[in-house]
Tab-separated table of C-alpha atoms in Angstrom:
chain	number	residue	atom	x	y	z
A	4	MET	CA	6.606	-22.137	47.661
A	5	GLN	CA	10.169	-21.827	46.421
A	6	GLY	CA	10.695	-22.604	42.725
A	7	GLN	CA	7.049	-22.046	41.838
A	8	ILE	CA	6.136	-19.566	39.076
A	9	SER	CA	3.531	-17.010	40.100
A	10	GLN	CA	0.527	-16.305	37.866
A	11	GLN	CA	1.891	-12.818	37.223
A	12	GLN	CA	5.268	-14.195	36.116
A	13	GLN	CA	3.932	-16.894	33.795
A	14	PRO	CA	3.078	-14.779	30.723
A	15	GLN	CA	6.490	-13.142	30.632
A	16	GLU	CA	8.623	-16.164	31.473
A	17	LEU	CA	6.720	-18.876	29.598
A	18	PHE	CA	5.455	-17.099	26.499
A	19	GLN	CA	8.002	-14.414	25.698
A	20	PRO	CA	10.006	-15.644	22.659
A	21	LYS	CA	13.732	-15.981	23.061
A	22	ARG	CA	16.214	-14.713	20.517
A	23	ARG	CA	17.316	-17.561	18.250
A	24	LEU	CA	21.061	-17.744	18.025
A	25	GLN	CA	22.702	-18.787	14.775
A	26	LYS	CA	25.291	-21.511	14.947
A	27	PRO	CA	28.766	-20.273	13.991
A	28	GLY	CA	29.407	-20.710	10.276
A	29	VAL	CA	25.771	-21.567	9.473
A	30	PRO	CA	24.025	-18.953	7.266
A	31	GLN	CA	20.761	-17.479	8.484
A	32	LYS	CA	17.675	-18.617	6.589
A	33	ALA	CA	16.489	-15.476	4.837
A	34	ILE	CA	14.210	-14.308	2.062
A	35	ARG	CA	14.961	-11.030	0.310
A	36	ILE	CA	12.183	-8.700	-0.851
A	37	LEU	CA	12.338	-5.577	-3.002
A	38	ALA	CA	9.385	-3.159	-3.061
A	39	LEU	CA	9.378	-0.181	-5.432
A	40	ASP	CA	7.079	2.836	-4.996
A	41	GLY	CA	5.213	4.626	-7.754
A	42	GLY	CA	6.152	8.155	-8.739
A	43	GLY	CA	6.230	8.599	-12.514
A	44	ILE	CA	9.448	9.978	-13.973
A	45	ARG	CA	11.036	9.916	-10.504
A	46	GLY	CA	11.623	6.252	-11.249
A	47	ILE	CA	14.917	7.537	-12.661
A	48	THR	CA	16.182	8.081	-9.116
A	49	VAL	CA	14.952	4.638	-8.052
A	50	ALA	CA	16.776	3.095	-11.020
A	51	ARG	CA	19.938	4.964	-9.981
A	52	ILE	CA	19.632	3.568	-6.435
A	53	LEU	CA	19.180	0.057	-7.864
A	54	GLN	CA	22.252	0.671	-10.009
A	55	GLY	CA	24.132	1.504	-6.812
A	56	ILE	CA	23.029	-1.798	-5.254
A	57	GLU	CA	24.281	-3.717	-8.294
A	58	GLU	CA	27.609	-1.895	-8.213
A	59	GLU	CA	28.057	-2.456	-4.463
A	60	THR	CA	27.263	-6.180	-4.607
A	61	GLY	CA	28.541	-7.098	-8.071
A	62	LYS	CA	25.226	-8.854	-8.812
A	63	LYS	CA	22.105	-8.043	-10.793
A	64	ILE	CA	18.911	-7.215	-8.938
A	65	HIS	CA	17.168	-10.464	-9.924
A	66	GLU	CA	20.094	-12.413	-8.440
A	67	LEU	CA	19.829	-10.569	-5.131
A	68	PHE	CA	16.096	-10.688	-4.444
A	69	ASP	CA	13.605	-13.558	-4.211
A	70	VAL	CA	10.578	-11.286	-4.643
A	71	ILE	CA	10.320	-7.984	-6.527
A	72	VAL	CA	7.054	-6.003	-6.465
A	73	GLY	CA	6.381	-2.548	-7.847
A	74	THR	CA	3.615	0.010	-8.250
A	75	SER	CA	3.289	2.212	-11.349
A	76	THR	CA	6.819	3.290	-12.358
A	77	GLY	CA	8.003	0.825	-9.709
A	78	GLY	CA	6.060	-1.870	-11.562
A	79	LEU	CA	7.886	-1.020	-14.779
A	80	LEU	CA	11.217	-1.258	-12.944
A	81	ALA	CA	10.197	-4.537	-11.278
A	82	VAL	CA	9.525	-6.056	-14.696
A	83	MET	CA	12.778	-4.732	-16.169
A	84	MET	CA	14.779	-6.074	-13.201
A	85	ALA	CA	13.163	-9.521	-13.183
A	86	VAL	CA	12.072	-10.643	-16.659
A	87	GLU	CA	14.274	-11.926	-19.466
A	88	LEU	CA	14.241	-10.178	-22.802
A	89	PRO	CA	12.848	-12.110	-25.783
A	90	ASP	CA	14.930	-14.850	-27.348
A	91	ILE	CA	15.658	-13.202	-30.708
A	92	LEU	CA	16.318	-16.463	-32.552
A	93	ASN	CA	13.076	-17.991	-31.330
A	94	GLU	CA	11.087	-14.823	-31.997
A	95	THR	CA	12.509	-14.597	-35.524
A	96	LYS	CA	11.312	-18.123	-36.245
A	97	LYS	CA	7.820	-17.321	-34.926
A	98	ALA	CA	7.435	-13.995	-36.754
A	99	SER	CA	5.278	-14.624	-39.818
A	100	SER	CA	3.162	-11.534	-40.413
A	101	LYS	CA	4.436	-8.176	-41.561
A	102	GLU	CA	3.431	-6.604	-38.230
A	103	GLU	CA	5.357	-9.207	-36.207
A	104	LYS	CA	8.478	-8.722	-38.310
A	105	GLU	CA	8.261	-4.941	-37.979
A	106	GLN	CA	7.846	-5.268	-34.229
A	107	LEU	CA	10.871	-7.538	-34.023
A	108	ASP	CA	12.903	-5.015	-36.005
A	109	ARG	CA	11.856	-2.289	-33.538
A	110	HIS	CA	13.043	-4.451	-30.641
A	111	LYS	CA	16.404	-5.107	-32.296
A	112	GLU	CA	16.861	-1.424	-33.059
A	113	LEU	CA	16.044	-0.441	-29.476
A	114	MET	CA	18.518	-2.945	-28.021
A	115	LYS	CA	21.152	-1.699	-30.476
A	116	GLU	CA	20.506	1.894	-29.452
A	117	LEU	CA	20.686	0.853	-25.801
A	118	GLN	CA	23.918	-1.071	-26.514
A	119	PHE	CA	22.624	-4.088	-24.601
A	120	GLU	CA	23.258	-7.707	-25.517
A	121	GLY	CA	22.296	-9.600	-22.333
A	122	ARG	CA	19.056	-11.296	-21.315
A	123	VAL	CA	17.986	-9.307	-18.227
A	124	LEU	CA	18.350	-5.531	-18.099
A	125	SER	CA	20.725	-4.046	-15.578
A	126	ALA	CA	19.529	-1.164	-13.415
A	127	LYS	CA	21.857	1.140	-15.330
A	128	LYS	CA	20.260	0.198	-18.658
A	129	ALA	CA	16.782	0.556	-17.155
A	130	LYS	CA	17.716	4.081	-16.095
A	131	GLU	CA	18.950	4.846	-19.618
A	132	LEU	CA	15.610	3.669	-21.023
A	133	TYR	CA	13.839	6.349	-18.982
A	134	PHE	CA	15.977	9.002	-20.653
A	135	MET	CA	15.490	7.495	-24.093
A	136	LYS	CA	11.734	6.939	-23.934
A	137	ALA	CA	10.264	9.466	-21.481
A	138	ALA	CA	9.187	11.773	-24.315
A	139	ASP	CA	7.432	8.853	-26.063
A	140	ILE	CA	5.518	7.945	-22.894
A	141	PHE	CA	4.657	11.491	-21.812
A	142	TYR	CA	3.866	12.949	-25.210
A	143	GLU	CA	2.312	16.397	-25.561
A	144	GLY	CA	-1.430	16.107	-25.546
A	145	GLY	CA	-4.633	17.421	-24.104
A	146	SER	CA	-6.573	20.587	-24.772
A	147	ARG	CA	-5.016	24.016	-25.272
A	148	TRP	CA	-6.427	25.051	-21.864
A	149	ASN	CA	-4.733	22.074	-20.184
A	150	ARG	CA	-1.397	22.981	-21.777
A	151	TRP	CA	-1.708	26.635	-20.758
A	152	THR	CA	-2.482	25.756	-17.117
A	153	GLU	CA	-0.080	22.829	-16.766
A	154	GLY	CA	2.381	24.883	-14.729
A	155	ILE	CA	-0.266	25.823	-12.137
A	156	ARG	CA	-0.526	22.774	-9.895
A	157	GLN	CA	-3.895	23.580	-8.365
A	158	ILE	CA	-5.624	24.158	-11.719
A	159	SER	CA	-3.774	21.265	-13.330
A	160	ALA	CA	-4.970	18.890	-10.608
A	161	ILE	CA	-8.575	19.965	-11.217
A	162	ASN	CA	-8.161	19.606	-15.001
A	163	HIS	CA	-6.910	16.056	-14.557
A	164	LEU	CA	-9.991	15.095	-12.588
A	165	PHE	CA	-12.128	15.553	-15.705
A	166	SER	CA	-9.981	13.971	-18.407
A	167	SER	CA	-6.923	11.750	-18.725
A	168	LYS	CA	-3.931	13.653	-20.004
A	169	TYR	CA	-2.444	10.782	-22.035
A	170	LYS	CA	-5.680	8.870	-22.698
A	171	GLY	CA	-4.940	5.301	-23.786
A	172	GLY	CA	-1.243	5.440	-22.984
A	173	GLU	CA	-0.220	4.179	-26.419
A	174	GLY	CA	3.289	5.571	-25.910
A	175	LEU	CA	3.871	3.509	-22.766
A	176	ILE	CA	2.403	0.366	-24.315
A	177	GLN	CA	4.613	0.748	-27.387
A	178	VAL	CA	7.763	1.226	-25.305
A	179	VAL	CA	7.169	-1.917	-23.219
A	180	TRP	CA	6.125	-3.845	-26.325
A	181	ASP	CA	9.334	-2.798	-28.072
A	182	ILE	CA	11.324	-4.168	-25.141
A	183	TYR	CA	9.460	-7.437	-24.443
A	184	LEU	CA	7.292	-8.008	-27.541
A	185	ASN	CA	4.294	-10.192	-26.702
A	186	ASN	CA	5.972	-11.831	-23.679
A	187	ASP	CA	4.452	-12.296	-20.241
A	188	PHE	CA	5.704	-13.352	-16.802
A	189	SER	CA	6.769	-16.793	-18.049
A	190	ASN	CA	10.350	-15.556	-18.552
A	191	ALA	CA	10.725	-14.177	-15.011
A	192	LYS	CA	14.067	-14.965	-13.387
A	193	THR	CA	12.709	-14.278	-9.899
A	194	CYS	CA	9.210	-13.887	-8.442
A	195	VAL	CA	7.784	-10.576	-9.627
A	196	GLY	CA	4.521	-8.680	-9.393
A	197	VAL	CA	2.843	-5.349	-10.119
A	198	ILE	CA	0.159	-3.628	-8.049
A	199	VAL	CA	-3.114	-2.550	-9.654
A	200	ASN	CA	-6.384	-1.215	-8.291
A	201	GLU	CA	-9.612	-2.807	-9.525
A	202	ARG	CA	-11.923	0.184	-9.742
A	203	ASN	CA	-15.283	-1.622	-9.719
A	204	ASP	CA	-14.581	-3.512	-6.485
A	205	ALA	CA	-12.155	-0.931	-5.029
A	206	LYS	CA	-9.737	-3.822	-4.529
A	207	THR	CA	-5.954	-3.835	-4.630
A	208	ILE	CA	-4.627	-6.734	-6.731
A	209	LEU	CA	-1.091	-8.057	-7.026
A	210	LEU	CA	-0.660	-9.448	-10.547
A	211	ASN	CA	2.256	-11.799	-9.983
A	212	SER	CA	4.341	-14.347	-11.837
A	213	THR	CA	3.161	-17.229	-9.619
A	214	ASN	CA	-0.561	-16.697	-10.057
A	215	ALA	CA	0.047	-16.169	-13.788
A	216	LYS	CA	0.735	-19.912	-14.041
A	217	ASN	CA	-2.807	-20.705	-12.935
A	218	GLU	CA	-4.532	-21.794	-16.153
A	219	GLU	CA	-8.080	-21.791	-14.776
A	220	PRO	CA	-10.486	-19.723	-16.920
A	221	TYR	CA	-11.322	-17.295	-14.098
A	222	ASN	CA	-7.646	-16.252	-13.864
A	223	TYR	CA	-7.499	-14.455	-17.234
A	224	HIS	CA	-6.648	-11.088	-15.612
A	225	ASN	CA	-3.361	-12.575	-14.370
A	226	ARG	CA	-2.307	-13.683	-17.847
A	227	LEU	CA	-1.936	-10.280	-19.492
A	228	THR	CA	1.153	-9.438	-21.525
A	229	LEU	CA	3.928	-7.444	-19.875
A	230	ALA	CA	2.905	-4.364	-21.856
A	231	GLU	CA	-0.659	-4.677	-20.553
A	232	LYS	CA	0.467	-5.277	-16.958
A	233	VAL	CA	2.803	-2.271	-16.965
A	234	ARG	CA	0.136	-0.124	-18.609
A	235	ALA	CA	-2.401	-1.206	-15.951
A	236	THR	CA	-0.193	-0.504	-12.941
A	237	SER	CA	0.687	2.894	-14.451
A	238	ALA	CA	-2.886	3.978	-15.232
A	239	ALA	CA	-2.909	6.873	-12.774
A	240	PRO	CA	-6.301	8.590	-12.816
A	241	SER	CA	-6.098	11.841	-14.787
A	242	TYR	CA	-2.913	10.736	-16.566
A	243	PHE	CA	-3.919	7.461	-18.274
A	244	ASP	CA	-7.287	5.834	-18.830
A	245	PRO	CA	-7.757	2.505	-17.019
A	246	ILE	CA	-7.198	-0.846	-18.713
A	247	ILE	CA	-10.400	-2.784	-19.360
A	248	VAL	CA	-9.980	-6.563	-19.141
A	249	ASN	CA	-13.020	-8.372	-20.518
A	250	PRO	CA	-13.729	-12.050	-19.937
A	251	PRO	CA	-12.722	-14.474	-22.722
A	252	SER	CA	-15.232	-14.419	-25.558
A	253	GLU	CA	-14.920	-18.145	-26.181
A	254	LYS	CA	-15.661	-20.657	-23.451
A	255	ASN	CA	-14.564	-24.248	-23.449
A	256	ASN	CA	-17.372	-25.434	-21.196
A	257	SER	CA	-19.239	-28.556	-22.233
A	258	ASN	CA	-22.956	-28.389	-22.988
A	259	GLN	CA	-23.671	-30.351	-19.827
A	260	LYS	CA	-22.902	-27.836	-17.094
A	261	SER	CA	-22.509	-28.768	-13.478
A	262	GLU	CA	-23.265	-26.431	-10.582
A	263	GLU	CA	-19.534	-25.774	-10.236
A	264	THR	CA	-19.339	-24.713	-13.878
A	265	PHE	CA	-22.055	-22.125	-13.349
A	266	VAL	CA	-19.995	-20.599	-10.557
A	267	LEU	CA	-16.992	-20.574	-12.877
A	268	ASP	CA	-19.038	-18.813	-15.556
A	269	ASP	CA	-19.826	-16.073	-13.053
A	270	PHE	CA	-16.109	-15.463	-12.638
A	271	GLU	CA	-15.557	-15.453	-16.396
A	272	LYS	CA	-18.172	-12.783	-16.917
A	273	LYS	CA	-16.404	-10.320	-14.632
A	274	THR	CA	-14.960	-7.272	-16.363
A	275	TYR	CA	-11.898	-5.833	-14.646
A	276	VAL	CA	-11.228	-2.090	-14.687
A	277	LEU	CA	-7.573	-1.850	-13.736
A	278	GLU	CA	-5.888	1.404	-12.765
A	279	ASP	CA	-2.700	2.565	-11.084
A	280	GLY	CA	-2.051	0.665	-7.862
A	281	GLY	CA	-0.872	3.944	-6.358
A	282	VAL	CA	-4.525	4.860	-5.794
A	283	THR	CA	-4.569	2.472	-2.827
A	284	CYS	CA	-1.080	0.997	-2.483
A	285	ASN	CA	1.694	3.243	-3.761
A	286	ASN	CA	4.221	1.681	-1.395
A	287	PRO	CA	3.874	-2.072	-2.079
A	288	SER	CA	6.114	-3.325	0.744
A	289	VAL	CA	3.313	-4.948	2.758
A	290	ARG	CA	1.897	-6.755	-0.276
A	291	ALA	CA	5.393	-7.896	-1.245
A	292	PHE	CA	5.929	-9.250	2.270
A	293	LEU	CA	2.647	-11.214	2.168
A	294	TYR	CA	3.522	-12.574	-1.287
A	295	ALA	CA	6.911	-13.760	-0.006
A	296	ARG	CA	5.304	-15.356	3.044
A	297	ASP	CA	2.822	-17.255	0.860
A	298	LEU	CA	5.647	-18.427	-1.411
A	299	LEU	CA	7.431	-19.948	1.574
A	300	TYR	CA	4.245	-21.776	2.579
A	301	LEU	CA	3.778	-22.966	-1.007
A	302	ASN	CA	7.332	-24.309	-1.059
A	303	GLY	CA	6.859	-26.224	2.184
A	304	HIS	CA	8.820	-23.811	4.393
A	305	ASN	CA	7.764	-22.326	7.703
A	306	PRO	CA	8.022	-18.524	7.384
A	307	ILE	CA	8.673	-18.182	11.098
A	308	GLU	CA	12.075	-19.788	10.575
A	309	TYR	CA	13.138	-17.103	8.118
A	310	GLN	CA	14.599	-13.653	8.392
A	311	PHE	CA	12.713	-11.278	6.089
A	312	GLN	CA	14.995	-8.704	4.507
A	313	VAL	CA	12.692	-6.024	3.072
A	314	TYR	CA	14.091	-3.251	0.878
A	315	SER	CA	11.504	-0.555	0.165
A	316	ILE	CA	12.568	2.244	-2.178
A	317	GLY	CA	10.600	5.485	-2.271
A	318	THR	CA	10.310	8.105	-4.992
A	319	GLY	CA	11.241	11.148	-2.969
A	320	ALA	CA	10.208	13.307	-0.029
A	321	ALA	CA	10.890	16.794	1.238
A	322	GLU	CA	13.176	17.223	4.249
A	323	GLY	CA	11.068	16.995	7.398
A	324	GLU	CA	8.002	15.690	5.565
A	325	ASP	CA	8.178	12.236	7.163
A	326	LEU	CA	8.698	13.765	10.613
A	327	GLU	CA	5.645	15.997	10.103
A	328	PHE	CA	3.588	12.971	9.082
A	329	LYS	CA	4.816	11.026	12.134
A	330	LYS	CA	3.659	13.808	14.451
A	331	GLU	CA	0.232	13.900	12.794
A	332	ASN	CA	-0.010	10.106	12.828
A	333	GLU	CA	0.555	10.092	16.584
A	334	LYS	CA	-2.536	12.302	16.985
A	335	ILE	CA	-4.821	9.751	15.329
A	336	THR	CA	-7.235	8.399	17.931
A	337	GLY	CA	-10.632	6.785	18.206
A	338	ASN	CA	-11.928	5.760	14.791
A	339	GLY	CA	-8.592	6.569	13.150
A	340	VAL	CA	-9.750	9.830	11.589
A	341	TYR	CA	-7.646	12.926	12.069
A	342	HIS	CA	-8.354	15.860	9.815
A	343	THR	CA	-7.749	19.565	9.974
A	344	THR	CA	-8.898	22.075	7.379
A	345	LYS	CA	-5.290	22.830	6.459
A	346	ARG	CA	-4.440	19.145	6.075
A	347	VAL	CA	-7.441	18.414	3.834
A	348	ILE	CA	-6.859	21.451	1.600
A	349	ASN	CA	-3.113	20.781	1.264
A	350	ALA	CA	-3.769	17.149	0.387
A	351	ALA	CA	-6.329	18.080	-2.250
A	352	LEU	CA	-4.080	20.654	-3.895
A	353	PHE	CA	-0.603	19.173	-3.580
A	354	ASP	CA	-1.099	15.414	-3.220
A	355	PRO	CA	-4.555	14.871	-4.773
A	356	PHE	CA	-4.216	11.104	-5.032
A	357	GLN	CA	-2.592	10.824	-1.605
A	358	ILE	CA	0.412	9.029	-3.090
A	359	ARG	CA	2.993	10.265	-0.607
A	360	LYS	CA	0.604	9.924	2.333
A	361	ASN	CA	-0.180	6.347	1.322
A	362	SER	CA	3.518	5.513	1.010
A	363	ARG	CA	4.258	6.778	4.504
A	364	GLU	CA	1.290	4.917	6.008
A	365	ASN	CA	2.449	1.639	4.447
A	366	ASP	CA	5.957	2.337	5.676
A	367	ILE	CA	4.633	2.530	9.245
A	368	LYS	CA	2.503	-0.582	8.737
A	369	MET	CA	5.463	-2.546	7.368
A	370	ARG	CA	7.625	-1.603	10.348
A	371	LYS	CA	4.945	-2.701	12.792
A	372	MET	CA	4.358	-5.993	10.966
A	373	LEU	CA	8.054	-6.868	11.047
A	374	GLN	CA	8.323	-5.878	14.697
A	375	ASN	CA	5.475	-8.255	15.538
A	376	PHE	CA	6.972	-10.964	13.341
A	377	GLU	CA	10.308	-10.551	15.112
A	378	LYS	CA	8.657	-10.979	18.511
A	379	LEU	CA	6.865	-14.092	17.271
A	380	SER	CA	9.845	-15.739	15.584
A	381	GLY	CA	12.684	-14.576	17.802
A	382	ILE	CA	14.673	-13.834	14.645
A	383	GLU	CA	15.948	-10.345	13.901
A	384	GLN	CA	14.182	-8.927	10.852
A	385	HIS	CA	15.657	-6.372	8.458
A	386	TYR	CA	13.724	-3.465	6.984
A	387	PHE	CA	15.307	-0.694	4.933
A	388	ARG	CA	13.228	2.230	3.747
A	389	LEU	CA	15.472	3.864	1.164
A	390	GLN	CA	13.976	7.300	0.640
A	391	PHE	CA	15.835	10.169	-1.010
A	392	PHE	CA	15.123	13.827	-0.298
A	393	VAL	CA	14.579	16.582	-2.839
A	394	ASP	CA	15.972	20.091	-2.453
A	395	ASP	CA	12.877	21.653	-4.008
A	396	LYS	CA	9.346	20.574	-3.049
A	397	ALA	CA	8.201	21.451	-6.569
A	398	ASP	CA	10.123	18.395	-7.800
A	399	LEU	CA	7.617	16.164	-6.000
A	400	HIS	CA	4.809	17.370	-8.266
A	401	LYS	CA	6.591	16.615	-11.533
A	402	LEU	CA	5.424	13.107	-12.311
A	403	ASP	CA	5.457	13.276	-16.107
A	404	SER	CA	8.233	15.678	-17.077
A	405	SER	CA	10.453	14.554	-19.961
A	406	ASP	CA	12.689	17.617	-19.684
A	407	GLU	CA	16.268	16.316	-19.787
A	408	THR	CA	17.559	18.917	-17.333
A	409	PHE	CA	15.006	17.766	-14.762
A	410	MET	CA	15.724	14.090	-15.440
A	411	ARG	CA	19.455	14.733	-14.900
A	412	LYS	CA	18.540	16.387	-11.612
A	413	LEU	CA	16.658	13.238	-10.587
A	414	GLU	CA	19.728	11.178	-11.453
A	415	THR	CA	21.815	13.488	-9.263
A	416	TYR	CA	19.477	12.835	-6.327
A	417	GLY	CA	20.298	9.153	-6.778
A	418	ASP	CA	24.022	9.840	-7.032
A	419	LYS	CA	23.860	11.644	-3.701
A	420	PHE	CA	21.755	8.992	-1.997
A	421	VAL	CA	24.047	6.059	-2.861
A	422	GLU	CA	26.795	7.874	-0.958
A	423	SER	CA	24.654	8.111	2.183
A	424	LYS	CA	25.181	6.092	5.341
A	425	SER	CA	21.700	4.561	5.187
A	426	PHE	CA	22.334	3.226	1.671
A	427	LYS	CA	25.749	1.801	2.593
A	428	GLU	CA	24.288	-0.008	5.621
A	429	ALA	CA	21.500	-1.517	3.512
A	430	ALA	CA	23.922	-2.661	0.806
A	431	GLU	CA	26.201	-4.321	3.362
A	432	VAL	CA	23.408	-6.668	4.454
A	433	LEU	CA	23.041	-7.872	0.858
A	434	LYS	CA	26.704	-8.881	0.846
A	435	VAL	CA	26.244	-11.271	3.789
A	436	GLU	CA	25.829	-14.929	2.848
A	437	VAL	CA	22.368	-16.224	3.772
A	438	ASP	CA	20.449	-19.444	3.161
A	439	ARG	CA	17.791	-18.354	0.664
A	440	PRO	CA	14.886	-20.548	-0.492
A	441	ILE	CA	15.513	-22.273	-3.819
A	442	GLY	CA	13.137	-22.585	-6.749
A	443	LEU	CA	10.435	-20.110	-5.719
A	444	VAL	CA	10.181	-18.733	-9.251
A	445	ASN	CA	9.283	-22.203	-10.582
A	446	LEU	CA	6.408	-22.822	-8.165
A	447	LYS	CA	2.938	-23.410	-9.568
A	448	PRO	CA	0.088	-22.244	-7.327
A	449	ILE	CA	-2.115	-24.825	-5.651
A	450	PHE	CA	-3.923	-21.824	-4.181
A	451	ASP	CA	-4.054	-18.192	-5.330
A	452	LEU	CA	-1.312	-16.269	-3.593
A	453	SER	CA	-2.037	-12.949	-1.904
A	454	GLU	CA	-3.875	-10.877	-4.483
């Protein structure tokens, strides 16, 4: 019959989403997400790229993005881009002990040395902090054998499997403490989170500024200080020991315990062993996307009405490395396992914690997720993977170098990248006026957002 739709036509014609057209002059609803990879001292290049974004747009990073999530060095940058510095007047009033006053003096001296008088660090100042404090974070340590063999990557990787090079990471803790004192996520100007791996449960956790407002006793791992959070997300096995988070020693439970209270006690007794999120999630773009989606739900918005603008910044790759990975990825069949002897040996020797492999896998996953979301919503999604290339593969193995010549080289990689076409295209999107959700940073969780 004429006009009837055949059974074969129905799925395509009835269920295929149509592109939603924006009305002229009406900004697109959009949420902007920044995801920052781990990569040790190569965070200098990431900071330089962020500096380029600020210079192109005339705005600070926390003003541009609704969600900022980082892993390891990316976690440190996420905090520096999103959280206000301590209120000196208020901190001076609170300082009573000798230790507190000395700590406050250290903070003032650091800000004076940095020549910074604002409340939220710019990307440029964050980059300068890497140069100023790298030697304090990556101090000379370890056995004489470790120092002798440090230049031999294969032996060094094996050494690191047996002992942590920088042990408790006191240098890193002191640096973050000098910047933020005893502050936590409560001074965040935009939604922010850091990725950690919980070793006992082999679980990736996003410690974020929204969940940190949950005051339930079981949520104590989300209420760490900024120094503790940065130290946890940076606790790369073989470089730093993990952070141990014990349950509160004092409980406020009444003597008459209900069944629910017993369940709560079970949570309280859990000891968290937190290490570098790069072990499982070095590229945090997918977790940042899920966090942003949950925030929209929490704020009463339908995520399907929004354009997700995801900016994922990597910490370096060799020319052709991503193409080589793509070719290998296409060979994965069946149960998803594809190994060759060469691939296994190279991974063990040159990328022992699979950081770069993990970043590329999450890059592919993020692209596929946004493609599916675009089909579902009918709204064009934006994804920018901003990855710079090194001219020497050896640079990819230097995670903890505080050599100024090398750090200047990393800065130069950033200088070159911000002149690239891919960077310019990504920055242009940030200049377009969009209708962004308001007040996400002030939301209190009625459910725990994507951990």
